[in-house]
PDB file of C-alpha atoms and ligand atoms in Angstrom:
ATOM      1  CA  MET A 116       0.716   2.508  17.052  1.00  0.00           C
ATOM      2  CA  LYS A 117       3.364   4.641  18.602  1.00  0.00           C
ATOM      3  CA  LYS A 118       4.026   8.183  17.042  1.00  0.00           C
ATOM      4  CA  MET A 119       7.794   8.549  16.717  1.00  0.00           C
ATOM      5  CA  GLU A 120      10.197  10.912  15.067  1.00  0.00           C
ATOM      6  CA  MET A 121       8.785  13.584  12.639  1.00  0.00           C
ATOM      7  CA  ILE A 122      10.323  12.969   9.301  1.00  0.00           C
ATOM      8  CA  TYR A 123       8.601  15.781   7.266  1.00  0.00           C
ATOM      9  CA  GLU A 124       6.903  18.975   7.896  1.00  0.00           C
ATOM     10  CA  GLY A 125       5.085  20.478   4.832  1.00  0.00           C
ATOM     11  CA  LYS A 126       2.885  23.564   4.590  1.00  0.00           C
ATOM     12  CA  ALA A 127      -0.248  21.968   5.815  1.00  0.00           C
ATOM     13  CA  LYS A 128       0.760  18.586   7.264  1.00  0.00           C
ATOM     14  CA  LYS A 129       3.407  16.988   9.524  1.00  0.00           C
ATOM     15  CA  VAL A 130       4.432  13.374   8.940  1.00  0.00           C
ATOM     16  CA  PHE A 131       5.717  10.987  11.717  1.00  0.00           C
ATOM     17  CA  GLN A 132       7.405   7.709  11.651  1.00  0.00           C
ATOM     18  CA  THR A 133       5.627   4.901  13.777  1.00  0.00           C
ATOM     19  CA  ASP A 134       7.051   1.690  15.264  1.00  0.00           C
ATOM     20  CA  ASP A 135       6.078  -0.050  11.979  1.00  0.00           C
ATOM     21  CA  PRO A 136       8.331   0.990   9.165  1.00  0.00           C
ATOM     22  CA  LYS A 137       5.707   0.590   6.678  1.00  0.00           C
ATOM     23  CA  LEU A 138       3.266   3.022   8.427  1.00  0.00           C
ATOM     24  CA  TYR A 139       3.331   6.826   8.987  1.00  0.00           C
ATOM     25  CA  ILE A 140       1.119   9.076  11.027  1.00  0.00           C
ATOM     26  CA  VAL A 141      -0.081  12.274   9.159  1.00  0.00           C
ATOM     27  CA  ASP A 142      -0.938  15.321  11.389  1.00  0.00           C
ATOM     28  CA  TYR A 143      -3.030  17.944   9.620  1.00  0.00           C
ATOM     29  CA  LYS A 144      -2.291  21.672  10.716  1.00  0.00           C
ATOM     30  CA  ASP A 145      -4.445  24.784  10.507  1.00  0.00           C
ATOM     31  CA  ASP A 146      -1.719  26.626   8.548  1.00  0.00           C
ATOM     32  CA  ALA A 147      -2.796  27.739   4.966  1.00  0.00           C
ATOM     33  CA  THR A 148      -0.434  29.119   2.354  1.00  0.00           C
ATOM     34  CA  ALA A 149      -1.125  30.229  -1.313  1.00  0.00           C
ATOM     35  CA  PHE A 150       0.886  31.500  -4.292  1.00  0.00           C
ATOM     36  CA  ASN A 151       3.711  29.313  -3.576  1.00  0.00           C
ATOM     37  CA  GLY A 152       4.178  30.454   0.067  1.00  0.00           C
ATOM     38  CA  GLY A 153       3.724  34.150  -0.744  1.00  0.00           C
ATOM     39  CA  LYS A 154       0.462  34.513   1.277  1.00  0.00           C
ATOM     40  CA  LYS A 155       0.369  32.832   4.736  1.00  0.00           C
ATOM     41  CA  GLY A 156      -2.291  32.392   7.357  1.00  0.00           C
ATOM     42  CA  THR A 157      -4.287  29.991   9.411  1.00  0.00           C
ATOM     43  CA  ILE A 158      -7.732  28.835   8.928  1.00  0.00           C
ATOM     44  CA  ALA A 159      -9.160  27.636  12.460  1.00  0.00           C
ATOM     45  CA  ASP A 160      -9.919  23.840  12.549  1.00  0.00           C
ATOM     46  CA  LYS A 161      -8.943  23.493   8.830  1.00  0.00           C
ATOM     47  CA  GLY A 162      -6.754  20.450   9.998  1.00  0.00           C
ATOM     48  CA  VAL A 163      -9.776  18.771  11.386  1.00  0.00           C
ATOM     49  CA  VAL A 164     -11.954  19.325   8.256  1.00  0.00           C
ATOM     50  CA  ASN A 165      -9.050  18.179   5.851  1.00  0.00           C
ATOM     51  CA  ASN A 166      -8.224  15.072   7.962  1.00  0.00           C
ATOM     52  CA  THR A 167     -11.809  14.010   8.324  1.00  0.00           C
ATOM     53  CA  MET A 168     -12.761  14.756   4.656  1.00  0.00           C
ATOM     54  CA  SER A 169      -9.794  13.001   3.304  1.00  0.00           C
ATOM     55  CA  ALA A 170     -10.536   9.927   5.399  1.00  0.00           C
ATOM     56  CA  ILE A 171     -14.077   9.741   4.222  1.00  0.00           C
ATOM     57  CA  ILE A 172     -13.179  10.200   0.387  1.00  0.00           C
ATOM     58  CA  PHE A 173     -10.307   7.742   0.497  1.00  0.00           C
ATOM     59  CA  GLU A 174     -12.587   5.138   1.894  1.00  0.00           C
ATOM     60  CA  ILE A 175     -15.076   5.756  -0.962  1.00  0.00           C
ATOM     61  CA  LEU A 176     -12.141   5.616  -3.584  1.00  0.00           C
ATOM     62  CA  GLU A 177     -11.014   2.341  -2.200  1.00  0.00           C
ATOM     63  CA  LYS A 178     -14.543   1.002  -2.560  1.00  0.00           C
ATOM     64  CA  LYS A 179     -14.289   1.844  -6.121  1.00  0.00           C
ATOM     65  CA  GLY A 180     -11.105  -0.062  -6.596  1.00  0.00           C
ATOM     66  CA  ILE A 181      -8.546   2.898  -6.505  1.00  0.00           C
ATOM     67  CA  PRO A 182      -5.756   1.899  -4.139  1.00  0.00           C
ATOM     68  CA  THR A 183      -4.986   4.708  -1.617  1.00  0.00           C
ATOM     69  CA  HIS A 184      -2.459   5.113   1.415  1.00  0.00           C
ATOM     70  CA  MET A 185      -5.387   5.330   3.904  1.00  0.00           C
ATOM     71  CA  VAL A 186      -5.131   2.822   6.743  1.00  0.00           C
ATOM     72  CA  LYS A 187      -7.374   4.500   9.363  1.00  0.00           C
ATOM     73  CA  LEU A 188      -8.351   7.783  11.177  1.00  0.00           C
ATOM     74  CA  ILE A 189      -6.775   7.878  14.532  1.00  0.00           C
ATOM     75  CA  SER A 190      -7.844  11.247  15.714  1.00  0.00           C
ATOM     76  CA  ASP A 191      -9.577  14.468  14.464  1.00  0.00           C
ATOM     77  CA  ARG A 192      -6.187  15.590  13.172  1.00  0.00           C
ATOM     78  CA  GLU A 193      -4.357  12.356  12.624  1.00  0.00           C
ATOM     79  CA  THR A 194      -4.618   9.445  10.038  1.00  0.00           C
ATOM     80  CA  LEU A 195      -2.494   6.291   9.971  1.00  0.00           C
ATOM     81  CA  VAL A 196      -1.265   5.974   6.346  1.00  0.00           C
ATOM     82  CA  LYS A 197       0.938   3.472   4.255  1.00  0.00           C
ATOM     83  CA  ALA A 198       4.465   4.709   4.051  1.00  0.00           C
ATOM     84  CA  VAL A 199       5.206   5.837   0.379  1.00  0.00           C
ATOM     85  CA  LYS A 200       7.674   7.584  -1.618  1.00  0.00           C
ATOM     86  CA  ILE A 201       5.715  10.410  -3.334  1.00  0.00           C
ATOM     87  CA  LEU A 202       6.068  10.858  -7.058  1.00  0.00           C
ATOM     88  CA  PRO A 203       7.181  14.594  -7.583  1.00  0.00           C
ATOM     89  CA  LEU A 204       4.063  15.243  -9.706  1.00  0.00           C
ATOM     90  CA  GLU A 205       0.944  17.309  -8.994  1.00  0.00           C
ATOM     91  CA  VAL A 206      -1.848  15.696 -10.982  1.00  0.00           C
ATOM     92  CA  ILE A 207      -4.450  18.190 -11.770  1.00  0.00           C
ATOM     93  CA  ILE A 208      -7.930  17.277 -13.234  1.00  0.00           C
ATOM     94  CA  ARG A 209     -10.065  20.212 -14.566  1.00  0.00           C
ATOM     95  CA  ASN A 210     -13.692  19.855 -15.395  1.00  0.00           C
ATOM     96  CA  VAL A 211     -14.486  23.576 -15.626  1.00  0.00           C
ATOM     97  CA  ALA A 212     -11.969  26.568 -16.440  1.00  0.00           C
ATOM     98  CA  ALA A 213     -10.666  28.280 -13.340  1.00  0.00           C
ATOM     99  CA  GLY A 214      -7.497  29.379 -11.505  1.00  0.00           C
ATOM    100  CA  SER A 215      -4.175  29.063 -13.391  1.00  0.00           C
ATOM    101  CA  PHE A 216      -5.866  27.567 -16.413  1.00  0.00           C
ATOM    102  CA  SER A 217      -8.038  30.537 -16.883  1.00  0.00           C
ATOM    103  CA  LYS A 218      -5.152  32.872 -16.440  1.00  0.00           C
ATOM    104  CA  ARG A 219      -2.730  31.018 -18.654  1.00  0.00           C
ATOM    105  CA  TYR A 220      -5.004  30.595 -21.565  1.00  0.00           C
ATOM    106  CA  GLY A 221      -7.315  33.674 -21.096  1.00  0.00           C
ATOM    107  CA  VAL A 222     -10.594  31.671 -20.526  1.00  0.00           C
ATOM    108  CA  GLU A 223     -13.132  33.103 -18.273  1.00  0.00           C
ATOM    109  CA  GLU A 224     -13.560  31.128 -14.902  1.00  0.00           C
ATOM    110  CA  GLY A 225     -16.550  29.009 -15.086  1.00  0.00           C
ATOM    111  CA  SER A 226     -16.305  28.424 -18.829  1.00  0.00           C
ATOM    112  CA  SER A 227     -17.208  24.896 -19.654  1.00  0.00           C
ATOM    113  CA  LEU A 228     -14.403  22.770 -21.497  1.00  0.00           C
ATOM    114  CA  ALA A 229     -14.946  20.618 -24.492  1.00  0.00           C
ATOM    115  CA  LYS A 230     -12.871  17.852 -22.800  1.00  0.00           C
ATOM    116  CA  THR A 231     -11.826  16.899 -19.261  1.00  0.00           C
ATOM    117  CA  ILE A 232      -8.271  18.112 -18.795  1.00  0.00           C
ATOM    118  CA  LEU A 233      -5.466  16.173 -17.046  1.00  0.00           C
ATOM    119  CA  GLU A 234      -2.315  18.132 -16.408  1.00  0.00           C
ATOM    120  CA  PHE A 235       0.883  17.641 -14.511  1.00  0.00           C
ATOM    121  CA  SER A 236       3.077  19.982 -12.642  1.00  0.00           C
ATOM    122  CA  TYR A 237       6.629  19.140 -11.392  1.00  0.00           C
ATOM    123  CA  LYS A 238       6.422  19.288  -7.759  1.00  0.00           C
ATOM    124  CA  ASN A 239       9.357  21.524  -6.912  1.00  0.00           C
ATOM    125  CA  ASP A 240       8.868  24.672  -4.852  1.00  0.00           C
ATOM    126  CA  ALA A 241      12.166  26.275  -5.884  1.00  0.00           C
ATOM    127  CA  LEU A 242      11.021  26.119  -9.520  1.00  0.00           C
ATOM    128  CA  GLY A 243       7.409  27.251  -8.708  1.00  0.00           C
ATOM    129  CA  ASP A 244       5.845  23.875  -9.597  1.00  0.00           C
ATOM    130  CA  PRO A 245       6.222  24.240 -13.412  1.00  0.00           C
ATOM    131  CA  LEU A 246       3.690  22.688 -15.837  1.00  0.00           C
ATOM    132  CA  ILE A 247       5.127  19.547 -17.533  1.00  0.00           C
ATOM    133  CA  ASN A 248       4.031  17.006 -19.993  1.00  0.00           C
ATOM    134  CA  ASP A 249       4.442  13.089 -20.242  1.00  0.00           C
ATOM    135  CA  ASP A 250       7.562  13.421 -22.248  1.00  0.00           C
ATOM    136  CA  HIS A 251       9.196  15.771 -19.636  1.00  0.00           C
ATOM    137  CA  ILE A 252       8.143  13.244 -16.888  1.00  0.00           C
ATOM    138  CA  LEU A 253       9.758  10.400 -18.807  1.00  0.00           C
ATOM    139  CA  ALA A 254      12.832  12.469 -19.881  1.00  0.00           C
ATOM    140  CA  LEU A 255      13.480  13.582 -16.244  1.00  0.00           C
ATOM    141  CA  GLU A 256      12.721  10.058 -14.961  1.00  0.00           C
ATOM    142  CA  LEU A 257      10.086  11.382 -12.609  1.00  0.00           C
ATOM    143  CA  ALA A 258       8.035   8.328 -13.313  1.00  0.00           C
ATOM    144  CA  THR A 259       8.169   5.224 -15.508  1.00  0.00           C
ATOM    145  CA  GLU A 260       5.909   4.629 -18.411  1.00  0.00           C
ATOM    146  CA  GLU A 261       3.979   2.081 -16.396  1.00  0.00           C
ATOM    147  CA  GLN A 262       3.628   4.487 -13.403  1.00  0.00           C
ATOM    148  CA  LEU A 263       2.549   7.199 -15.621  1.00  0.00           C
ATOM    149  CA  ALA A 264      -0.075   5.084 -17.122  1.00  0.00           C
ATOM    150  CA  ALA A 265      -1.384   4.072 -13.778  1.00  0.00           C
ATOM    151  CA  VAL A 266      -1.451   7.647 -12.552  1.00  0.00           C
ATOM    152  CA  LYS A 267      -3.461   8.708 -15.392  1.00  0.00           C
ATOM    153  CA  LYS A 268      -5.969   5.849 -15.093  1.00  0.00           C
ATOM    154  CA  TYR A 269      -6.467   6.365 -11.373  1.00  0.00           C
ATOM    155  CA  ALA A 270      -6.785  10.164 -11.774  1.00  0.00           C
ATOM    156  CA  TYR A 271      -9.783   9.943 -14.243  1.00  0.00           C
ATOM    157  CA  ALA A 272     -11.402   7.208 -11.941  1.00  0.00           C
ATOM    158  CA  VAL A 273     -10.945   9.615  -8.996  1.00  0.00           C
ATOM    159  CA  ASN A 274     -12.617  12.337 -10.996  1.00  0.00           C
ATOM    160  CA  ASP A 275     -15.580  10.160 -12.051  1.00  0.00           C
ATOM    161  CA  ALA A 276     -16.135   9.018  -8.497  1.00  0.00           C
ATOM    162  CA  LEU A 277     -15.646  12.534  -6.977  1.00  0.00           C
ATOM    163  CA  LYS A 278     -17.910  14.352  -9.569  1.00  0.00           C
ATOM    164  CA  GLU A 279     -20.816  12.240  -8.645  1.00  0.00           C
ATOM    165  CA  PHE A 280     -20.132  12.169  -4.881  1.00  0.00           C
ATOM    166  CA  PHE A 281     -19.815  15.914  -4.598  1.00  0.00           C
ATOM    167  CA  LEU A 282     -22.866  16.577  -6.926  1.00  0.00           C
ATOM    168  CA  ASP A 283     -24.910  14.586  -4.426  1.00  0.00           C
ATOM    169  CA  LYS A 284     -23.776  17.092  -1.758  1.00  0.00           C
ATOM    170  CA  GLY A 285     -24.743  20.132  -3.856  1.00  0.00           C
ATOM    171  CA  LEU A 286     -21.181  20.780  -4.921  1.00  0.00           C
ATOM    172  CA  LYS A 287     -19.706  21.080  -8.458  1.00  0.00           C
ATOM    173  CA  LEU A 288     -16.194  19.675  -8.626  1.00  0.00           C
ATOM    174  CA  ILE A 289     -14.534  22.380 -10.806  1.00  0.00           C
ATOM    175  CA  ASP A 290     -10.899  20.972 -10.521  1.00  0.00           C
ATOM    176  CA  PHE A 291      -8.558  19.321  -8.106  1.00  0.00           C
ATOM    177  CA  LYS A 292      -5.119  18.064  -7.486  1.00  0.00           C
ATOM    178  CA  ILE A 293      -3.893  14.824  -6.338  1.00  0.00           C
ATOM    179  CA  GLU A 294      -0.567  13.203  -5.615  1.00  0.00           C
ATOM    180  CA  PHE A 295       0.496   9.588  -5.844  1.00  0.00           C
ATOM    181  CA  GLY A 296       3.142   7.644  -4.119  1.00  0.00           C
ATOM    182  CA  LEU A 297       4.945   4.290  -4.467  1.00  0.00           C
ATOM    183  CA  CYS A 298       4.256   1.519  -2.065  1.00  0.00           C
ATOM    184  CA  ASP A 299       5.983  -1.948  -2.541  1.00  0.00           C
ATOM    185  CA  GLY A 300       6.578  -0.753  -6.207  1.00  0.00           C
ATOM    186  CA  GLU A 301       2.892  -0.047  -6.852  1.00  0.00           C
ATOM    187  CA  VAL A 302       1.222   3.390  -7.660  1.00  0.00           C
ATOM    188  CA  ILE A 303      -1.223   4.314  -4.851  1.00  0.00           C
ATOM    189  CA  LEU A 304      -3.279   7.551  -4.222  1.00  0.00           C
ATOM    190  CA  ALA A 305      -1.601   9.512  -1.323  1.00  0.00           C
ATOM    191  CA  ASP A 306      -1.663  13.049   0.138  1.00  0.00           C
ATOM    192  CA  GLU A 307      -5.027  14.613   0.712  1.00  0.00           C
ATOM    193  CA  ILE A 308      -8.353  15.467  -0.875  1.00  0.00           C
ATOM    194  CA  SER A 309      -9.948  18.555   0.852  1.00  0.00           C
ATOM    195  CA  PRO A 310     -11.119  22.148   0.055  1.00  0.00           C
ATOM    196  CA  ASP A 311      -7.424  23.047   0.054  1.00  0.00           C
ATOM    197  CA  THR A 312      -6.817  20.731  -3.001  1.00  0.00           C
ATOM    198  CA  CYS A 313     -10.303  20.902  -4.861  1.00  0.00           C
ATOM    199  CA  ARG A 314     -12.257  23.652  -6.249  1.00  0.00           C
ATOM    200  CA  LEU A 315     -15.950  23.223  -5.265  1.00  0.00           C
ATOM    201  CA  TRP A 316     -18.792  25.551  -6.254  1.00  0.00           C
ATOM    202  CA  ASP A 317     -22.288  25.427  -4.793  1.00  0.00           C
ATOM    203  CA  VAL A 318     -24.563  23.902  -7.407  1.00  0.00           C
ATOM    204  CA  LYS A 319     -27.181  26.487  -7.011  1.00  0.00           C
ATOM    205  CA  THR A 320     -25.387  29.786  -6.288  1.00  0.00           C
ATOM    206  CA  ASN A 321     -21.916  29.033  -7.840  1.00  0.00           C
ATOM    207  CA  GLU A 322     -20.536  30.262  -4.485  1.00  0.00           C
ATOM    208  CA  LYS A 323     -16.945  29.346  -4.092  1.00  0.00           C
ATOM    209  CA  MET A 324     -16.694  26.682  -1.323  1.00  0.00           C
ATOM    210  CA  ASP A 325     -12.852  26.089  -1.056  1.00  0.00           C
ATOM    211  CA  LYS A 326      -9.469  27.596  -0.640  1.00  0.00           C
ATOM    212  CA  ASP A 327     -10.130  30.328  -3.138  1.00  0.00           C
ATOM    213  CA  ARG A 328     -12.053  32.062  -0.114  1.00  0.00           C
ATOM    214  CA  PHE A 329      -8.593  32.458   1.585  1.00  0.00           C
ATOM    215  CA  ARG A 330      -6.497  32.899  -1.596  1.00  0.00           C
ATOM    216  CA  ARG A 331      -8.920  35.742  -2.791  1.00  0.00           C
ATOM    217  CA  ASP A 332      -9.941  37.116   0.631  1.00  0.00           C
ATOM    218  CA  LEU A 333     -13.547  36.372  -0.071  1.00  0.00           C
ATOM    219  CA  GLY A 334     -14.535  36.053   3.618  1.00  0.00           C
ATOM    220  CA  ARG A 335     -16.378  33.273   5.682  1.00  0.00           C
ATOM    221  CA  VAL A 336     -13.313  31.040   5.300  1.00  0.00           C
ATOM    222  CA  GLU A 337     -13.801  28.786   8.435  1.00  0.00           C
ATOM    223  CA  GLU A 338     -17.347  28.784   7.945  1.00  0.00           C
ATOM    224  CA  THR A 339     -17.094  27.443   4.544  1.00  0.00           C
ATOM    225  CA  TYR A 340     -14.701  24.633   5.412  1.00  0.00           C
ATOM    226  CA  GLN A 341     -17.154  23.631   8.047  1.00  0.00           C
ATOM    227  CA  GLU A 342     -20.105  23.696   5.697  1.00  0.00           C
ATOM    228  CA  VAL A 343     -18.327  21.486   3.163  1.00  0.00           C
ATOM    229  CA  LEU A 344     -17.592  18.926   5.844  1.00  0.00           C
ATOM    230  CA  ALA A 345     -21.097  19.080   7.297  1.00  0.00           C
ATOM    231  CA  ARG A 346     -22.408  18.211   3.703  1.00  0.00           C
ATOM    232  CA  ILE A 347     -20.033  15.505   3.134  1.00  0.00           C
ATOM    233  CA  LYS A 348     -21.037  13.900   6.381  1.00  0.00           C
ATOM    234  CA  ARG A 349     -24.714  13.999   5.451  1.00  0.00           C
TER     235      ARG A 349
HETATM  236  N1  UDP B 677      -3.859  22.906  -6.230  1.00  0.00           N
HETATM  237  C1  UDP B 677      -3.388  22.430  -5.120  1.00  0.00           C
HETATM  238  N2  UDP B 677      -1.993  22.687  -4.750  1.00  0.00           N
HETATM  239  C2  UDP B 677      -1.176  23.492  -5.631  1.00  0.00           C
HETATM  240  C3  UDP B 677      -1.748  23.971  -6.923  1.00  0.00           C
HETATM  241  C4  UDP B 677      -3.066  23.555  -7.097  1.00  0.00           C
HETATM  242  O1  UDP B 677      -4.010  21.810  -4.407  1.00  0.00           O
HETATM  243  O2  UDP B 677      -0.085  23.523  -5.292  1.00  0.00           O
HETATM  244  C5  UDP B 677      -5.252  22.590  -6.722  1.00  0.00           C
HETATM  245  C6  UDP B 677      -6.101  23.856  -6.528  1.00  0.00           C
HETATM  246  O3  UDP B 677      -6.712  24.064  -5.395  1.00  0.00           O
HETATM  247  C7  UDP B 677      -7.177  23.733  -7.689  1.00  0.00           C
HETATM  248  C8  UDP B 677      -6.443  22.978  -8.679  1.00  0.00           C
HETATM  249  O4  UDP B 677      -5.300  22.237  -7.955  1.00  0.00           O
HETATM  250  O5  UDP B 677      -8.318  22.994  -7.116  1.00  0.00           O
HETATM  251  C9  UDP B 677      -5.929  23.547  -9.847  1.00  0.00           C
HETATM  252  O6  UDP B 677      -5.183  24.585  -9.443  1.00  0.00           O
HETATM  253  P1  UDP B 677      -4.688  25.666 -10.416  1.00  0.00           P
HETATM  254  O7  UDP B 677      -3.581  25.141 -11.268  1.00  0.00           O
HETATM  255  O8  UDP B 677      -5.725  26.407 -11.054  1.00  0.00           O
HETATM  256  O9  UDP B 677      -3.738  26.662  -9.625  1.00  0.00           O
HETATM  257  P2  UDP B 677      -4.156  27.954  -8.567  1.00  0.00           P
HETATM  258  O10 UDP B 677      -5.162  28.794  -9.318  1.00  0.00           O
HETATM  259  O11 UDP B 677      -4.708  27.228  -7.435  1.00  0.00           O
HETATM  260  O12 UDP B 677      -2.802  28.542  -8.396  1.00  0.00           O
END
């Protein structure tokens, strides 16, 4: 597989065309941003952790019947993926109150929720990724009704699979963000699943084991990313 022209560079990843128009190569960087680009830094070897962890998780999700963009891992920072058109939605699942939810609704971080929450943000940096609902998505034609139904079904299925997977590694899945793309007209899971996109708390100590260590200057950032990967590989 030949790595060709770079077609996109995001905050944490670069995407390259290949000699097959149906396949892209994703290359994970160590760059970290938070607060919509307001805080910038690097986390040494984050790219390796996020690439490896995403590959392991996508394989597990495929086995559970959730279609993903994953084709195969090609190096410690690169994965071959199916070319998709990303739906401009950040799909967030919350099992426990944290982050922007706690702030917005005045609920203490760590409070349990009477119901699992699925929420959407409109993926638009210029607007600061505003919270949107189903009607907004349909009215703005960000997805069709069928696509929206598939997104929701897969998002809950990802949550069920990941809650169990992480608990087995001594980690509580507090919340996470996923993104979907269209491949031959079908909705499939794309982007990444990593400590950048999930809140993971140690089951015993409630220690934060995710990007909040970078966002909130909690220290031991690199060590924590390595620890999460080590647990996942066990
Ligand atoms: N998240 C993400 N990218 C974003 C926004 C959120 O991966 O642009 C993840 C975040 O890591 C957390 C979950 O989505 O696991 C919920 O984030 P929240 O809305 O609480 O926002 P935050 O507090 O991160 O600003």
